[in-house]
mmCIF file of C-alpha atoms in Angstrom:
data_model
loop_
_atom_site.group_PDB
_atom_site.id
_atom_site.type_symbol
_atom_site.label_atom_id
_atom_site.label_comp_id
_atom_site.label_asym_id
_atom_site.label_seq_id
_atom_site.Cartn_x
_atom_site.Cartn_y
_atom_site.Cartn_z
ATOM 1 C CA MET K 176 23.029 -4.232 7.588
ATOM 2 C CA PHE K 177 21.670 -6.055 4.446
ATOM 3 C CA VAL K 178 21.224 -5.999 0.760
ATOM 4 C CA ALA K 179 17.776 -4.930 -1.454
ATOM 5 C CA ALA K 180 17.251 -3.472 -4.388
ATOM 6 C CA THR K 181 14.468 -1.002 -5.573
ATOM 7 C CA SER K 182 11.768 -1.699 -7.689
ATOM 8 C CA LYS K 183 12.802 0.824 -9.602
ATOM 9 C CA CYS K 184 15.946 -1.255 -10.840
ATOM 10 C CA PHE K 185 13.285 -3.208 -13.330
ATOM 11 C CA ALA K 186 10.577 0.148 -13.526
ATOM 12 C CA ASP K 187 9.929 -0.689 -16.976
ATOM 13 C CA LEU K 188 8.111 -4.438 -15.528
ATOM 14 C CA PRO K 189 4.976 -4.594 -13.825
ATOM 15 C CA LEU K 190 5.322 -4.956 -10.003
ATOM 16 C CA ASP K 191 5.079 -9.218 -10.036
ATOM 17 C CA ALA K 192 7.367 -8.937 -12.824
ATOM 18 C CA ALA K 193 10.122 -7.302 -11.204
ATOM 19 C CA LEU K 194 10.022 -9.047 -8.256
ATOM 20 C CA ARG K 195 10.434 -12.439 -10.121
ATOM 21 C CA ARG K 196 14.022 -10.679 -11.887
ATOM 22 C CA LEU K 197 15.393 -9.777 -8.057
ATOM 23 C CA VAL K 198 14.782 -13.258 -6.763
ATOM 24 C CA ASP K 199 16.683 -14.865 -9.530
ATOM 25 C CA LEU K 200 19.337 -12.653 -8.716
ATOM 26 C CA GLU K 201 19.039 -13.474 -5.492
ATOM 27 C CA TYR K 202 17.885 -10.887 -3.341
ATOM 28 C CA THR K 203 15.905 -11.142 -0.390
ATOM 29 C CA SER K 204 14.161 -7.125 0.297
ATOM 30 C CA VAL K 205 12.949 -5.081 -1.650
ATOM 31 C CA GLU K 206 12.048 -1.096 -1.181
ATOM 32 C CA ILE K 207 8.994 -0.386 -3.414
ATOM 33 C CA MET K 208 8.312 2.547 -5.142
ATOM 34 C CA ILE K 209 4.840 4.039 -4.603
ATOM 35 C CA HIS K 210 5.035 6.824 -6.898
ATOM 36 C CA GLU K 211 1.911 8.817 -8.820
ATOM 37 C CA SER K 212 4.485 9.192 -11.989
ATOM 38 C CA GLY K 213 6.935 6.207 -12.386
ATOM 39 C CA GLY K 214 6.189 4.033 -9.748
ATOM 40 C CA HIS K 215 5.239 0.685 -9.419
ATOM 41 C CA MET K 216 2.169 1.399 -7.476
ATOM 42 C CA LYS K 217 0.703 4.699 -6.977
ATOM 43 C CA PRO K 218 -0.548 7.060 -3.943
ATOM 44 C CA SER K 219 -3.809 7.694 -5.355
ATOM 45 C CA GLN K 220 -4.385 3.672 -5.754
ATOM 46 C CA VAL K 221 -3.776 2.804 -2.472
ATOM 47 C CA ALA K 222 -5.720 5.480 -0.637
ATOM 48 C CA ALA K 223 -8.711 3.988 -3.075
ATOM 49 C CA ASP K 224 -8.082 0.709 -2.148
ATOM 50 C CA LEU K 225 -5.927 -0.158 0.760
ATOM 51 C CA ASP K 226 -6.366 -3.591 1.349
ATOM 52 C CA ARG K 227 -5.835 -4.417 -2.428
ATOM 53 C CA ALA K 228 -2.344 -2.562 -1.889
ATOM 54 C CA VAL K 229 -1.885 -4.701 1.548
ATOM 55 C CA GLN K 230 -2.712 -7.750 -0.456
ATOM 56 C CA LEU K 231 -0.189 -6.774 -3.542
ATOM 57 C CA CYS K 232 2.464 -6.363 -1.102
ATOM 58 C CA ARG K 233 2.412 -9.526 0.632
ATOM 59 C CA GLN K 234 3.026 -11.325 -2.965
ATOM 60 C CA THR K 235 6.150 -10.708 -3.085
ATOM 61 C CA HIS K 236 8.102 -13.925 -4.269
ATOM 62 C CA ARG K 237 9.641 -14.661 -0.364
ATOM 63 C CA LEU K 238 11.017 -11.091 -1.066
ATOM 64 C CA THR K 239 10.666 -9.082 1.967
ATOM 65 C CA PRO K 240 9.327 -5.857 1.823
ATOM 66 C CA ILE K 241 12.004 -3.051 3.804
ATOM 67 C CA ALA K 242 11.252 0.323 2.720
ATOM 68 C CA PHE K 243 8.247 2.515 0.780
ATOM 69 C CA SER K 244 9.535 5.575 -1.391
ATOM 70 C CA VAL K 245 6.336 7.692 -1.610
ATOM 71 C CA ASP K 246 5.426 11.131 -4.217
ATOM 72 C CA ALA K 247 2.252 11.858 -4.145
ATOM 73 C CA ASP K 248 2.731 14.896 -6.887
ATOM 74 C CA ALA K 249 -0.741 15.892 -5.461
ATOM 75 C CA PRO K 250 -1.937 18.978 -3.677
ATOM 76 C CA GLU K 251 -1.809 19.024 0.159
ATOM 77 C CA GLU K 252 -4.499 17.619 0.912
ATOM 78 C CA VAL K 253 -4.765 14.931 -1.259
ATOM 79 C CA ASP K 254 -1.361 14.501 -0.725
ATOM 80 C CA SER K 255 -1.770 14.065 3.294
ATOM 81 C CA ARG K 256 -4.466 11.508 2.820
ATOM 82 C CA GLN K 257 -2.700 9.701 0.295
ATOM 83 C CA PHE K 258 0.501 9.365 2.134
ATOM 84 C CA THR K 259 -1.836 8.744 5.867
ATOM 85 C CA ALA K 260 -3.356 5.460 3.362
ATOM 86 C CA CYS K 261 0.700 4.490 2.499
ATOM 87 C CA CYS K 262 2.271 4.679 6.217
ATOM 88 C CA LYS K 263 -1.116 2.227 6.945
ATOM 89 C CA LEU K 264 -0.261 0.226 4.340
ATOM 90 C CA ALA K 265 3.812 0.505 6.039
ATOM 91 C CA LYS K 266 2.259 -0.871 9.202
ATOM 92 C CA ALA K 267 0.312 -3.585 7.946
ATOM 93 C CA VAL K 268 3.164 -5.036 5.935
ATOM 94 C CA LYS K 269 5.753 -4.586 8.896
ATOM 95 C CA VAL K 270 7.852 -2.355 6.755
ATOM 96 C CA VAL K 271 9.492 0.533 8.938
ATOM 97 C CA THR K 272 10.688 3.993 6.950
ATOM 98 C CA VAL K 273 8.744 5.265 4.246
ATOM 99 C CA THR K 274 10.759 7.708 1.977
ATOM 100 C CA VAL K 275 9.761 11.212 0.978
ATOM 101 C CA ARG K 276 11.332 13.942 -1.271
ATOM 102 C CA ALA K 277 12.684 17.483 0.063
ATOM 103 C CA ALA K 278 10.575 20.432 -1.360
ATOM 104 C CA GLU K 279 12.373 21.938 -4.281
ATOM 105 C CA LEU K 280 14.998 24.472 -4.154
ATOM 106 C CA GLY K 281 13.815 28.153 -3.560
ATOM 107 C CA THR K 282 11.011 26.478 -1.223
ATOM 108 C CA PRO K 283 10.555 28.755 2.039
ATOM 109 C CA PHE K 284 12.533 26.593 4.783
ATOM 110 C CA ASN K 285 9.503 27.148 7.204
ATOM 111 C CA ALA K 286 7.145 25.891 5.025
ATOM 112 C CA GLU K 287 9.402 22.849 4.182
ATOM 113 C CA VAL K 288 9.716 22.125 8.080
ATOM 114 C CA GLU K 289 5.938 21.921 9.107
ATOM 115 C CA ARG K 290 5.310 19.917 5.789
ATOM 116 C CA LEU K 291 7.553 17.655 7.118
ATOM 117 C CA ARG K 292 6.331 18.006 10.449
ATOM 118 C CA GLU K 293 3.006 16.635 9.589
ATOM 119 C CA MET K 294 4.005 13.618 7.581
ATOM 120 C CA THR K 295 6.079 12.284 10.392
ATOM 121 C CA SER K 296 3.233 13.157 12.664
ATOM 122 C CA ILE K 297 1.225 10.982 10.768
ATOM 123 C CA ALA K 298 4.045 8.520 10.555
ATOM 124 C CA SER K 299 4.156 8.015 14.171
ATOM 125 C CA VAL K 300 0.927 6.824 14.381
ATOM 126 C CA GLU K 301 1.024 4.403 12.636
ATOM 127 C CA GLY K 302 4.837 3.371 14.210
ATOM 128 C CA VAL K 303 6.609 4.321 10.521
ATOM 129 C CA ARG K 304 9.415 6.931 10.076
ATOM 130 C CA VAL K 305 10.007 9.227 7.233
ATOM 131 C CA GLY K 306 13.457 9.606 5.446
ATOM 132 C CA LEU K 307 14.007 12.567 3.661
ATOM 133 C CA LEU K 308 15.874 11.661 0.349
ATOM 134 C CA THR K 309 19.259 13.751 -0.284
ATOM 135 C CA GLU K 310 19.134 14.463 -4.171
ATOM 136 C CA ALA K 311 20.180 17.576 -6.218
ATOM 137 C CA GLY K 312 17.991 20.206 -7.319
ATOM 138 C CA ARG K 313 15.781 19.763 -3.608
ATOM 139 C CA MET K 314 16.988 21.503 -0.302
ATOM 140 C CA THR K 315 18.817 18.084 0.758
ATOM 141 C CA GLN K 316 21.482 18.591 -1.614
ATOM 142 C CA ASP K 317 23.413 20.229 0.843
ATOM 143 C CA PRO K 318 24.224 18.157 3.580
ATOM 144 C CA ASP K 319 24.588 20.712 6.095
ATOM 145 C CA THR K 320 21.059 21.727 5.251
ATOM 146 C CA ALA K 321 19.314 18.380 5.332
ATOM 147 C CA ILE K 322 20.887 17.952 8.971
ATOM 148 C CA VAL K 323 19.107 21.621 9.882
ATOM 149 C CA ILE K 324 15.798 20.202 8.006
ATOM 150 C CA CYS K 325 16.165 17.080 10.245
ATOM 151 C CA ASP K 326 16.598 18.580 13.934
ATOM 152 C CA SER K 327 14.027 21.382 13.254
ATOM 153 C CA VAL K 328 11.363 18.102 12.585
ATOM 154 C CA LYS K 329 10.877 15.686 15.573
ATOM 155 C CA GLY K 330 11.707 11.810 14.326
ATOM 156 C CA LEU K 331 12.784 12.573 10.934
ATOM 157 C CA GLY K 332 16.146 10.892 9.147
ATOM 158 C CA ILE K 333 17.443 10.802 5.862
ATOM 159 C CA THR K 334 17.314 8.266 3.081
ATOM 160 C CA LEU K 335 21.351 8.771 1.631
ATOM 161 C CA ASP K 336 21.393 8.424 -1.721
ATOM 162 C CA PRO K 337 25.436 9.619 -1.519
ATOM 163 C CA SER K 338 25.661 10.152 -5.332
ATOM 164 C CA HIS K 339 23.884 13.464 -5.677
ATOM 165 C CA TYR K 340 26.518 14.573 -3.153
ATOM 166 C CA VAL K 341 28.684 13.341 -5.827
ATOM 167 C CA PHE K 342 27.109 13.901 -9.364
ATOM 168 C CA GLY K 343 25.452 17.207 -7.891
ATOM 169 C CA PRO K 344 26.473 20.804 -6.866
ATOM 170 C CA HIS K 345 28.472 19.362 -3.457
ATOM 171 C CA ALA K 346 30.690 17.660 -6.046
ATOM 172 C CA GLY K 347 32.351 14.873 -4.178
ATOM 173 C CA GLY K 348 32.692 16.908 -0.791
ATOM 174 C CA SER K 349 32.577 15.072 2.299
ATOM 175 C CA PHE K 350 28.823 13.973 3.532
ATOM 176 C CA GLU K 351 29.855 11.933 6.837
ATOM 177 C CA GLN K 352 28.162 14.062 9.290
ATOM 178 C CA VAL K 353 24.769 13.011 8.053
ATOM 179 C CA MET K 354 25.601 9.654 8.522
ATOM 180 C CA LYS K 355 23.689 9.576 12.235
ATOM 181 C CA TYR K 356 21.052 10.661 10.996
ATOM 182 C CA VAL K 357 21.132 8.332 8.154
ATOM 183 C CA TYR K 358 17.571 5.830 8.470
ATOM 184 C CA HIS K 359 17.677 3.964 5.006
ATOM 185 C CA VAL K 360 20.553 4.344 1.862
ATOM 186 C CA ARG K 361 20.165 3.900 -1.518
ATOM 187 C CA LEU K 362 23.425 3.411 -3.887
ATOM 188 C CA ARG K 363 25.392 2.855 -7.553
ATOM 189 C CA ASP K 364 27.761 4.071 -9.190
ATOM 190 C CA THR K 365 28.607 7.434 -9.907
ATOM 191 C CA THR K 366 30.773 10.277 -11.751
ATOM 192 C CA LYS K 367 30.864 14.351 -11.047
ATOM 193 C CA GLN K 368 29.157 14.469 -14.415
ATOM 194 C CA GLN K 369 26.827 11.539 -14.536
ATOM 195 C CA LEU K 370 24.761 10.417 -11.940
ATOM 196 C CA GLN K 371 24.456 6.193 -12.566
ATOM 197 C CA VAL K 372 27.824 4.731 -14.662
ATOM 198 C CA ARG K 373 28.463 1.184 -15.372
ATOM 199 C CA ILE K 374 29.372 -0.305 -11.233
ATOM 200 C CA GLY K 375 33.370 -0.235 -10.820
ATOM 201 C CA GLN K 376 33.580 3.017 -12.869
ATOM 202 C CA GLY K 377 32.536 5.803 -10.717
ATOM 203 C CA GLU K 378 34.046 7.390 -7.646
ATOM 204 C CA ILE K 379 31.122 6.216 -4.910
ATOM 205 C CA GLU K 380 33.817 4.499 -1.944
ATOM 206 C CA TYR K 381 31.709 1.701 -1.189
ATOM 207 C CA GLY K 382 34.319 0.604 1.040
ATOM 208 C CA ARG K 383 34.712 4.084 3.494
ATOM 209 C CA LEU K 384 30.693 4.506 3.177
ATOM 210 C CA VAL K 385 29.942 1.123 4.615
ATOM 211 C CA ASN K 386 32.970 2.188 7.496
ATOM 212 C CA GLN K 387 30.912 5.112 8.391
ATOM 213 C CA LEU K 388 27.355 3.687 8.621
ATOM 214 C CA ASN K 389 28.977 1.089 11.474
ATOM 215 C CA LYS K 390 30.857 3.840 12.919
ATOM 216 C CA VAL K 391 26.441 5.185 13.885
ATOM 217 C CA HIS K 392 25.592 1.717 14.265
ATOM 218 C CA TYR K 393 23.481 1.259 11.096
ATOM 219 C CA ASP K 394 22.082 -1.692 10.881
ATOM 220 C CA ARG K 395 19.697 -1.281 8.195
ATOM 221 C CA ALA K 396 19.606 -1.987 4.389
ATOM 222 C CA LEU K 397 22.152 -1.432 1.705
ATOM 223 C CA CYS K 398 19.453 -0.625 -1.096
ATOM 224 C CA VAL K 399 20.831 -1.129 -4.292
ATOM 225 C CA ASP K 400 19.091 1.284 -7.200
ATOM 226 C CA LEU K 401 20.569 1.214 -10.479
ATOM 227 C CA GLY K 402 18.633 2.504 -13.772
ATOM 228 C CA VAL K 403 18.680 0.595 -17.170
ATOM 229 C CA LEU K 404 21.617 1.837 -19.198
ATOM 230 C CA PRO K 405 22.169 1.806 -21.938
ATOM 231 C CA GLU K 406 23.502 -1.532 -24.368
ATOM 232 C CA VAL K 407 25.179 -2.940 -20.556
ATOM 233 C CA ASP K 408 22.975 -6.170 -18.920
ATOM 234 C CA GLN K 409 21.205 -5.033 -16.385
ATOM 235 C CA MET K 410 21.045 -8.593 -14.596
ATOM 236 C CA ALA K 411 24.985 -8.825 -14.543
ATOM 237 C CA GLU K 412 24.690 -4.854 -13.282
ATOM 238 C CA MET K 413 22.430 -6.181 -10.552
ATOM 239 C CA ARG K 414 24.292 -9.111 -9.743
ATOM 240 C CA LYS K 415 27.812 -7.611 -9.581
ATOM 241 C CA MET K 416 26.506 -4.783 -7.186
ATOM 242 C CA ARG K 417 24.758 -7.364 -4.565
ATOM 243 C CA LEU K 418 28.422 -9.675 -4.782
ATOM 244 C CA LEU K 419 30.383 -6.047 -4.120
ATOM 245 C CA LEU K 420 28.078 -4.610 -1.466
ATOM 246 C CA GLU K 421 27.978 -7.934 0.599
ATOM 247 C CA SER K 422 31.761 -8.722 0.251
ATOM 248 C CA LEU K 423 31.837 -5.573 2.539
ATOM 249 C CA ILE K 424 29.241 -6.774 5.213
#
């Protein structure tokens, strides 16, 4: 395992400046957010000019891109085309895992399975794997449902964000059953009342989590994903989180 950070930790900065901040904090790996809304790159831009996107992802100031988060928020046929472009981008810069969001609650199960089967098929052509994000308010908010989806879609794995199993409706219940499906991990500190709190003030058991991941031979990133909290020094929080995780691995 190794420590990484999402570009979203500095969402208010342009990508180049966000990457420079991560380098200053001695991070060596980054997950780049490719979201149509609120990302450092947009899927529509990747589809429109793939060569330009590859160039941007190679100007990372010694950071290694280790994952993409892709959220096209587009009609199905457009989403498919943009997702294909993002997978081609991943292959070009040697990114292994692309994270996507699950459908919202209430979506028919079979429709979600078909959508994800298409995505994993597209990704496999480029040698990329798809991680389905665990997230409150979506079909993965229950760990058992997340497992059933993965079992129904060959090659699909989990991007584990344990905060949503502490803060969300799962409310601190066990989620160890998803560990063997995990492709990628995002971390912050969380309580049952608040999705993000200052490091050390929440209920995420980092040491236990690392031990559980070790048991299933997980050897990829522990990716810091901290939003900016009011009146909190973001640089200090990012540094504290990196040192904490490095001490555990």
